[in-house]
Amino acid sequence: MPYFSTFDPQAEADALDLIARIDALATLHDVKHDGVRVRWRCFGSDDTRPPLVLLHGGHGSWMHWLRNAEALSASRTLWLPDLPGFNESDAPPKPQPGQAAVDPLLDALSGTLDSLIGAGTPIDLGGFSFGGLVAAKFGQRRGHIRRMVLVGSGGHGTLRRMTVEMVNWRAAEDRDQERAALLHNLAALMLHDKSAIDALAFAIHDISCHGTRFRSKEVSLSGGLQAALEAIGGPQLLLWGEHDVTADSRPLVAQLAAGHPQREGVVIDGAGHWVQFERADEFNSAVLRFLDR
C-alpha cells in the first residue's frame, strides 16, 4: 500500500503546527534589491561570531533547514533566505544578454544580505543541493567567507544515481494525484528511508514545490562547483548522504577532498539526498563540530 494513504488529518495538522512553531522563533526581514524583495529569516542573536548563512535547494524554501534551525542557532546567528523565485520571495528578473541564468538571483541575494549584515562582514556559508552550487558561486562573488558547508551540492558534474523517474506533479488532474506525485518524488529524490516520508516531510515539500518559480535543474547540472571552491579556498565541509541519488557520494567526496588539506569530507550512513532532514542529529553535530574548530 502506498505510504501516502496512511496520512491522516491530525498528522498533517501537527506538521503544520511544528512548522509554525519553528517559524515563530525567527525574525522576518523583507529586503529589496533593485526591486526584488527577498525574505530572510534570522534565528538566534549571537553577534560575537560570524553569522551562518544557509541556502536551500531547488523546489525548496527555508524549511529545508527546519530540523536544523534550533540546533545551529543556539550558539550563533543563523540567516535563512527564501531564495529569489522561491516560496515567499519575489522572482528575480530574466537574465540580460551575456548573463548566466543564476546571476539575477545572486544579485538580489547579495544585495539584500549586505543590507542586513553589512558588505564585507565575514560569514560562514552553506547550501544544500542547488543551493550548494548557489552558495559556492555566491561565496566566490562576495568573498569574506570564513568556512563553507556544502550539503549534497549540485554543480559537481559527475554522474547521478537516480533509478526512478520523477513525476510531473503539476500535470496532476486533482489533489489526490498531485499528492501521490509529490510523495513519489520525495521517495525518488529526497529521502532514502521510506519511514522518513512523514507528514512533516510532505508538508515542507508540498508548500515549497508550490512556491517555486525558478528553474533550478539546469543551473545544478551546469557544473562549476569545483572552480568556485578553488577560488574561495579556506576550510570547507563537503557532506553527502550515503544513498544520495544525485551523486555517487563516497567517490565524489573523496575526489573533492583529495589534495585539499582544508577540505573535510563526510558521508552520513543511511541517509539520502535531504540528509539534514533525514539524519538531523548527526548532521547538526557534524556541522557544529566543523564550525567550532
mmCIF file of C-alpha atoms in Angstrom:
data_model
loop_
_atom_site.group_PDB
_atom_site.id
_atom_site.type_symbol
_atom_site.label_atom_id
_atom_site.label_comp_id
_atom_site.label_asym_id
_atom_site.label_seq_id
_atom_site.Cartn_x
_atom_site.Cartn_y
_atom_site.Cartn_z
ATOM 1 C CA MET A 1 0.000 0.000 0.000
ATOM 2 C CA PRO A 2 1.476 3.442 -0.880
ATOM 3 C CA TYR A 3 2.745 5.292 2.156
ATOM 4 C CA PHE A 4 0.693 8.407 1.364
ATOM 5 C CA SER A 5 -2.533 6.511 2.102
ATOM 6 C CA THR A 6 -1.530 6.293 5.773
ATOM 7 C CA PHE A 7 -1.553 10.057 6.280
ATOM 8 C CA ASP A 8 -4.302 11.448 8.475
ATOM 9 C CA PRO A 9 -5.595 14.985 9.042
ATOM 10 C CA GLN A 10 -4.226 15.123 12.588
ATOM 11 C CA ALA A 11 -0.695 14.229 11.459
ATOM 12 C CA GLU A 12 -0.826 16.917 8.805
ATOM 13 C CA ALA A 13 -2.164 19.467 11.302
ATOM 14 C CA ASP A 14 0.627 18.584 13.724
ATOM 15 C CA ALA A 15 3.194 19.036 10.962
ATOM 16 C CA LEU A 16 1.882 22.500 10.121
ATOM 17 C CA ASP A 17 1.896 23.384 13.822
ATOM 18 C CA LEU A 18 5.554 22.373 14.076
ATOM 19 C CA ILE A 19 6.463 24.470 11.051
ATOM 20 C CA ALA A 20 4.631 27.419 12.616
ATOM 21 C CA ARG A 21 6.428 26.912 15.948
ATOM 22 C CA ILE A 22 9.876 26.986 14.328
ATOM 23 C CA ASP A 23 8.871 29.911 12.122
ATOM 24 C CA ALA A 24 7.808 31.860 15.212
ATOM 25 C CA LEU A 25 11.367 31.637 16.550
ATOM 26 C CA ALA A 26 12.638 33.705 13.628
ATOM 27 C CA THR A 27 12.690 37.404 12.970
ATOM 28 C CA LEU A 28 11.434 38.110 9.443
ATOM 29 C CA HIS A 29 13.212 40.619 7.210
ATOM 30 C CA ASP A 30 11.820 41.613 3.804
ATOM 31 C CA VAL A 31 14.575 43.430 1.937
ATOM 32 C CA LYS A 32 14.527 44.758 -1.631
ATOM 33 C CA HIS A 33 17.413 44.992 -4.046
ATOM 34 C CA ASP A 34 16.725 46.581 -7.441
ATOM 35 C CA GLY A 35 13.026 45.985 -6.865
ATOM 36 C CA VAL A 36 13.361 42.291 -5.931
ATOM 37 C CA ARG A 37 12.124 41.521 -2.427
ATOM 38 C CA VAL A 38 13.892 38.687 -0.606
ATOM 39 C CA ARG A 39 12.502 37.283 2.630
ATOM 40 C CA TRP A 40 15.160 36.391 5.195
ATOM 41 C CA ARG A 41 14.586 34.614 8.498
ATOM 42 C CA CYS A 42 17.019 35.271 11.332
ATOM 43 C CA PHE A 43 17.368 32.750 14.158
ATOM 44 C CA GLY A 44 19.478 33.366 17.253
ATOM 45 C CA SER A 45 21.283 36.540 18.239
ATOM 46 C CA ASP A 46 24.957 35.807 18.940
ATOM 47 C CA ASP A 47 26.736 38.772 17.393
ATOM 48 C CA THR A 48 30.147 37.704 18.687
ATOM 49 C CA ARG A 49 30.618 35.054 15.995
ATOM 50 C CA PRO A 50 30.342 35.231 12.209
ATOM 51 C CA PRO A 51 26.752 34.775 11.001
ATOM 52 C CA LEU A 52 25.858 31.452 9.428
ATOM 53 C CA VAL A 53 24.014 31.752 6.094
ATOM 54 C CA LEU A 54 22.395 28.612 4.664
ATOM 55 C CA LEU A 55 20.753 28.349 1.233
ATOM 56 C CA HIS A 56 18.009 25.825 0.477
ATOM 57 C CA GLY A 57 17.755 23.517 -2.509
ATOM 58 C CA GLY A 58 15.692 23.549 -5.687
ATOM 59 C CA HIS A 59 11.921 23.255 -5.244
ATOM 60 C CA GLY A 60 12.730 24.266 -1.687
ATOM 61 C CA SER A 61 12.488 27.005 0.892
ATOM 62 C CA TRP A 62 13.935 27.944 4.264
ATOM 63 C CA MET A 63 12.077 24.862 5.556
ATOM 64 C CA HIS A 64 14.729 22.580 4.071
ATOM 65 C CA TRP A 65 16.546 23.503 7.325
ATOM 66 C CA LEU A 66 13.543 23.097 9.641
ATOM 67 C CA ARG A 67 15.148 20.323 11.703
ATOM 68 C CA ASN A 68 18.429 22.229 11.956
ATOM 69 C CA ALA A 69 17.463 25.801 12.770
ATOM 70 C CA GLU A 70 17.222 25.439 16.547
ATOM 71 C CA ALA A 71 20.466 23.498 16.981
ATOM 72 C CA LEU A 72 22.515 25.644 14.615
ATOM 73 C CA SER A 73 21.228 28.948 16.030
ATOM 74 C CA ALA A 74 21.839 28.043 19.675
ATOM 75 C CA SER A 75 25.351 29.491 19.551
ATOM 76 C CA ARG A 76 25.315 31.819 16.547
ATOM 77 C CA THR A 77 23.097 33.966 14.355
ATOM 78 C CA LEU A 78 21.555 31.902 11.554
ATOM 79 C CA TRP A 79 20.220 33.529 8.381
ATOM 80 C CA LEU A 80 17.882 31.515 6.144
ATOM 81 C CA PRO A 81 16.506 33.116 2.974
ATOM 82 C CA ASP A 82 13.818 32.016 0.634
ATOM 83 C CA LEU A 83 15.953 32.378 -2.473
ATOM 84 C CA PRO A 84 14.602 34.711 -5.166
ATOM 85 C CA GLY A 85 11.977 32.799 -7.119
ATOM 86 C CA PHE A 86 11.107 30.520 -4.213
ATOM 87 C CA ASN A 87 8.380 30.430 -1.563
ATOM 88 C CA GLU A 88 7.843 33.902 -0.042
ATOM 89 C CA SER A 89 10.453 35.854 -2.030
ATOM 90 C CA ASP A 90 9.944 37.658 -5.329
ATOM 91 C CA ALA A 91 11.093 36.074 -8.561
ATOM 92 C CA PRO A 92 14.313 37.513 -9.987
ATOM 93 C CA PRO A 93 14.225 39.225 -13.387
ATOM 94 C CA LYS A 94 15.227 37.355 -16.508
ATOM 95 C CA PRO A 95 18.982 37.425 -17.159
ATOM 96 C CA GLN A 96 20.316 40.058 -19.501
ATOM 97 C CA PRO A 97 22.253 39.013 -22.615
ATOM 98 C CA GLY A 98 25.588 37.619 -21.504
ATOM 99 C CA GLN A 99 24.366 36.816 -18.003
ATOM 100 C CA ALA A 100 24.074 33.312 -16.595
ATOM 101 C CA ALA A 101 20.593 32.193 -15.530
ATOM 102 C CA VAL A 102 21.576 32.369 -11.862
ATOM 103 C CA ASP A 103 23.138 35.863 -11.974
ATOM 104 C CA PRO A 104 19.957 37.898 -11.216
ATOM 105 C CA LEU A 105 19.271 35.589 -8.273
ATOM 106 C CA LEU A 106 22.802 36.147 -6.983
ATOM 107 C CA ASP A 107 22.436 39.908 -7.408
ATOM 108 C CA ALA A 108 19.304 40.002 -5.256
ATOM 109 C CA LEU A 109 20.747 37.620 -2.683
ATOM 110 C CA SER A 110 23.988 39.551 -2.316
ATOM 111 C CA GLY A 111 22.378 42.971 -2.217
ATOM 112 C CA THR A 112 19.794 42.050 0.399
ATOM 113 C CA LEU A 113 22.229 40.209 2.672
ATOM 114 C CA ASP A 114 24.668 43.107 2.597
ATOM 115 C CA SER A 115 21.795 45.422 3.556
ATOM 116 C CA LEU A 116 21.112 43.238 6.581
ATOM 117 C CA ILE A 117 24.607 42.499 7.907
ATOM 118 C CA GLY A 118 26.886 44.894 6.046
ATOM 119 C CA ALA A 119 29.071 44.396 2.995
ATOM 120 C CA GLY A 120 32.360 42.777 3.909
ATOM 121 C CA THR A 121 31.086 41.161 7.094
ATOM 122 C CA PRO A 122 32.720 37.714 7.398
ATOM 123 C CA ILE A 123 30.220 34.848 7.250
ATOM 124 C CA ASP A 124 30.056 31.099 7.406
ATOM 125 C CA LEU A 125 28.176 29.979 4.304
ATOM 126 C CA GLY A 126 26.460 26.786 3.268
ATOM 127 C CA GLY A 127 23.969 25.381 0.837
ATOM 128 C CA PHE A 128 22.001 22.265 0.003
ATOM 129 C CA SER A 129 21.680 20.706 -3.473
ATOM 130 C CA PHE A 130 21.025 23.555 -5.952
ATOM 131 C CA GLY A 131 21.699 25.876 -3.015
ATOM 132 C CA GLY A 132 25.162 24.361 -2.631
ATOM 133 C CA LEU A 133 26.164 25.491 -6.093
ATOM 134 C CA VAL A 134 24.494 28.867 -5.491
ATOM 135 C CA ALA A 135 26.439 29.185 -2.224
ATOM 136 C CA ALA A 136 29.718 28.392 -3.984
ATOM 137 C CA LYS A 137 29.059 30.970 -6.719
ATOM 138 C CA PHE A 138 27.809 33.459 -4.133
ATOM 139 C CA GLY A 139 30.892 32.957 -1.970
ATOM 140 C CA GLN A 140 33.172 33.376 -4.971
ATOM 141 C CA ARG A 141 31.441 36.637 -5.836
ATOM 142 C CA ARG A 142 31.070 38.099 -2.330
ATOM 143 C CA GLY A 143 34.247 36.970 -0.596
ATOM 144 C CA HIS A 144 34.695 37.272 3.185
ATOM 145 C CA ILE A 145 33.817 33.602 3.658
ATOM 146 C CA ARG A 146 35.240 32.055 6.830
ATOM 147 C CA ARG A 147 34.009 28.482 6.367
ATOM 148 C CA MET A 148 31.899 26.697 3.739
ATOM 149 C CA VAL A 149 29.409 23.861 4.294
ATOM 150 C CA LEU A 150 28.111 22.096 1.183
ATOM 151 C CA VAL A 151 25.343 19.503 1.555
ATOM 152 C CA GLY A 152 24.580 17.186 -1.378
ATOM 153 C CA SER A 153 25.666 20.050 -3.602
ATOM 154 C CA GLY A 154 24.768 20.419 -7.244
ATOM 155 C CA GLY A 155 27.246 21.517 -9.879
ATOM 156 C CA HIS A 156 29.779 18.706 -9.338
ATOM 157 C CA GLY A 157 29.471 17.455 -12.923
ATOM 158 C CA THR A 158 29.638 13.732 -12.103
ATOM 159 C CA LEU A 159 27.011 11.073 -12.770
ATOM 160 C CA ARG A 160 23.798 10.912 -10.787
ATOM 161 C CA ARG A 161 22.481 7.593 -9.432
ATOM 162 C CA MET A 162 18.763 8.081 -9.962
ATOM 163 C CA THR A 163 16.982 4.868 -10.951
ATOM 164 C CA VAL A 164 13.387 6.064 -10.554
ATOM 165 C CA GLU A 165 11.896 8.702 -12.828
ATOM 166 C CA MET A 166 10.400 11.822 -11.258
ATOM 167 C CA VAL A 167 6.692 12.522 -11.809
ATOM 168 C CA ASN A 168 5.383 15.869 -13.058
ATOM 169 C CA TRP A 169 3.111 16.785 -10.161
ATOM 170 C CA ARG A 170 1.938 19.919 -11.969
ATOM 171 C CA ALA A 171 0.209 17.718 -14.560
ATOM 172 C CA ALA A 172 -1.971 16.020 -11.928
ATOM 173 C CA GLU A 173 -5.715 16.075 -12.600
ATOM 174 C CA ASP A 174 -6.700 16.514 -8.956
ATOM 175 C CA ARG A 175 -5.270 16.907 -5.476
ATOM 176 C CA ASP A 176 -5.048 13.165 -4.850
ATOM 177 C CA GLN A 177 -2.926 12.664 -7.969
ATOM 178 C CA GLU A 178 -0.838 15.705 -7.117
ATOM 179 C CA ARG A 179 -0.231 14.429 -3.602
ATOM 180 C CA ALA A 180 0.748 10.989 -4.911
ATOM 181 C CA ALA A 181 3.204 12.565 -7.361
ATOM 182 C CA LEU A 182 4.813 14.743 -4.692
ATOM 183 C CA LEU A 183 5.229 11.766 -2.388
ATOM 184 C CA HIS A 184 6.663 9.688 -5.221
ATOM 185 C CA ASN A 185 9.249 12.408 -5.847
ATOM 186 C CA LEU A 186 10.159 12.595 -2.152
ATOM 187 C CA ALA A 187 10.982 8.886 -2.270
ATOM 188 C CA ALA A 188 12.708 9.021 -5.672
ATOM 189 C CA LEU A 189 14.966 12.003 -4.990
ATOM 190 C CA MET A 190 14.986 13.302 -1.449
ATOM 191 C CA LEU A 191 14.785 10.584 1.207
ATOM 192 C CA HIS A 192 16.242 7.070 1.354
ATOM 193 C CA ASP A 193 14.415 5.674 4.379
ATOM 194 C CA LYS A 194 10.748 5.476 3.442
ATOM 195 C CA SER A 195 9.770 5.854 7.108
ATOM 196 C CA ALA A 196 11.225 9.372 6.917
ATOM 197 C CA ILE A 197 8.487 10.309 4.443
ATOM 198 C CA ASP A 198 6.124 11.532 7.115
ATOM 199 C CA ALA A 199 3.574 14.306 7.332
ATOM 200 C CA LEU A 200 6.276 16.887 8.080
ATOM 201 C CA ALA A 201 8.418 15.924 5.092
ATOM 202 C CA PHE A 202 5.369 16.051 2.868
ATOM 203 C CA ALA A 203 4.192 19.427 4.191
ATOM 204 C CA ILE A 204 7.592 21.026 3.615
ATOM 205 C CA HIS A 205 7.881 19.536 0.131
ATOM 206 C CA ASP A 206 4.298 20.398 -0.783
ATOM 207 C CA ILE A 207 4.492 24.036 0.321
ATOM 208 C CA SER A 208 7.934 24.558 -1.180
ATOM 209 C CA CYS A 209 7.120 22.995 -4.552
ATOM 210 C CA HIS A 210 4.025 25.133 -4.915
ATOM 211 C CA GLY A 211 6.099 28.232 -4.178
ATOM 212 C CA THR A 212 8.799 27.502 -6.769
ATOM 213 C CA ARG A 213 9.029 29.842 -9.773
ATOM 214 C CA PHE A 214 12.701 29.391 -10.687
ATOM 215 C CA ARG A 215 14.089 26.625 -12.913
ATOM 216 C CA SER A 216 16.944 25.273 -10.827
ATOM 217 C CA LYS A 217 17.744 21.962 -12.519
ATOM 218 C CA GLU A 218 19.593 23.499 -15.451
ATOM 219 C CA VAL A 219 21.757 25.511 -13.054
ATOM 220 C CA SER A 220 22.545 22.457 -10.909
ATOM 221 C CA LEU A 221 23.576 20.451 -13.980
ATOM 222 C CA SER A 222 25.699 23.258 -15.443
ATOM 223 C CA GLY A 223 28.778 22.489 -13.349
ATOM 224 C CA GLY A 224 31.230 24.966 -11.900
ATOM 225 C CA LEU A 225 31.301 23.768 -8.305
ATOM 226 C CA GLN A 226 34.954 22.768 -8.219
ATOM 227 C CA ALA A 227 36.181 26.008 -9.778
ATOM 228 C CA ALA A 228 34.189 28.100 -7.304
ATOM 229 C CA LEU A 229 35.504 26.131 -4.324
ATOM 230 C CA GLU A 230 39.065 26.572 -5.575
ATOM 231 C CA ALA A 231 38.519 30.318 -5.831
ATOM 232 C CA ILE A 232 37.010 30.611 -2.345
ATOM 233 C CA GLY A 233 39.573 28.459 -0.532
ATOM 234 C CA GLY A 234 39.636 28.158 3.244
ATOM 235 C CA PRO A 235 38.043 25.394 5.346
ATOM 236 C CA GLN A 236 35.245 23.559 3.530
ATOM 237 C CA LEU A 237 32.949 20.767 4.756
ATOM 238 C CA LEU A 238 31.639 18.541 1.948
ATOM 239 C CA LEU A 239 28.749 16.486 3.308
ATOM 240 C CA TRP A 240 26.605 13.932 1.490
ATOM 241 C CA GLY A 241 24.178 11.195 2.447
ATOM 242 C CA GLU A 242 25.336 7.646 1.758
ATOM 243 C CA HIS A 243 22.430 6.962 -0.602
ATOM 244 C CA ASP A 244 22.180 10.391 -2.249
ATOM 245 C CA VAL A 245 20.895 9.707 -5.767
ATOM 246 C CA THR A 246 22.286 12.964 -7.160
ATOM 247 C CA ALA A 247 25.857 11.645 -6.915
ATOM 248 C CA ASP A 248 27.922 8.587 -6.055
ATOM 249 C CA SER A 249 28.657 10.151 -2.713
ATOM 250 C CA ARG A 250 31.725 8.339 -1.376
ATOM 251 C CA PRO A 251 33.880 8.581 -4.536
ATOM 252 C CA LEU A 252 32.732 12.160 -5.101
ATOM 253 C CA VAL A 253 33.568 13.273 -1.567
ATOM 254 C CA ALA A 254 36.963 11.587 -1.802
ATOM 255 C CA GLN A 255 37.618 13.235 -5.163
ATOM 256 C CA LEU A 256 36.644 16.708 -3.966
ATOM 257 C CA ALA A 257 38.708 16.438 -0.779
ATOM 258 C CA ALA A 258 41.832 14.905 -2.363
ATOM 259 C CA GLY A 259 44.800 17.231 -2.295
ATOM 260 C CA HIS A 260 42.978 19.871 -0.283
ATOM 261 C CA PRO A 261 44.004 19.705 3.381
ATOM 262 C CA GLN A 262 41.406 22.308 4.376
ATOM 263 C CA ARG A 263 38.526 20.282 2.931
ATOM 264 C CA GLU A 264 36.746 17.741 5.108
ATOM 265 C CA GLY A 265 34.550 15.094 3.530
ATOM 266 C CA VAL A 266 31.723 13.466 5.487
ATOM 267 C CA VAL A 267 29.274 10.800 4.309
ATOM 268 C CA ILE A 268 26.373 10.134 6.691
ATOM 269 C CA ASP A 269 25.348 6.492 6.642
ATOM 270 C CA GLY A 270 21.759 5.572 5.840
ATOM 271 C CA ALA A 271 20.791 8.993 4.525
ATOM 272 C CA GLY A 272 19.556 10.091 1.138
ATOM 273 C CA HIS A 273 19.804 13.468 -0.555
ATOM 274 C CA TRP A 274 17.935 15.515 2.079
ATOM 275 C CA VAL A 275 20.406 14.406 4.716
ATOM 276 C CA GLN A 276 19.871 17.343 7.090
ATOM 277 C CA PHE A 277 16.235 16.290 7.466
ATOM 278 C CA GLU A 278 16.634 12.503 7.418
ATOM 279 C CA ARG A 279 19.582 12.389 9.840
ATOM 280 C CA ALA A 280 19.212 15.753 11.554
ATOM 281 C CA ASP A 281 21.062 14.974 14.788
ATOM 282 C CA GLU A 282 24.118 13.560 13.012
ATOM 283 C CA PHE A 283 24.074 16.416 10.536
ATOM 284 C CA ASN A 284 23.801 19.106 13.219
ATOM 285 C CA SER A 285 26.652 17.574 15.216
ATOM 286 C CA ALA A 286 28.939 17.343 12.179
ATOM 287 C CA VAL A 287 28.278 20.930 11.126
ATOM 288 C CA LEU A 288 28.708 22.378 14.625
ATOM 289 C CA ARG A 289 31.992 20.492 15.122
ATOM 290 C CA PHE A 290 33.274 21.868 11.825
ATOM 291 C CA LEU A 291 32.192 25.442 12.507
ATOM 292 C CA ASP A 292 33.578 25.460 16.045
ATOM 293 C CA ARG A 293 37.115 24.392 15.127
#
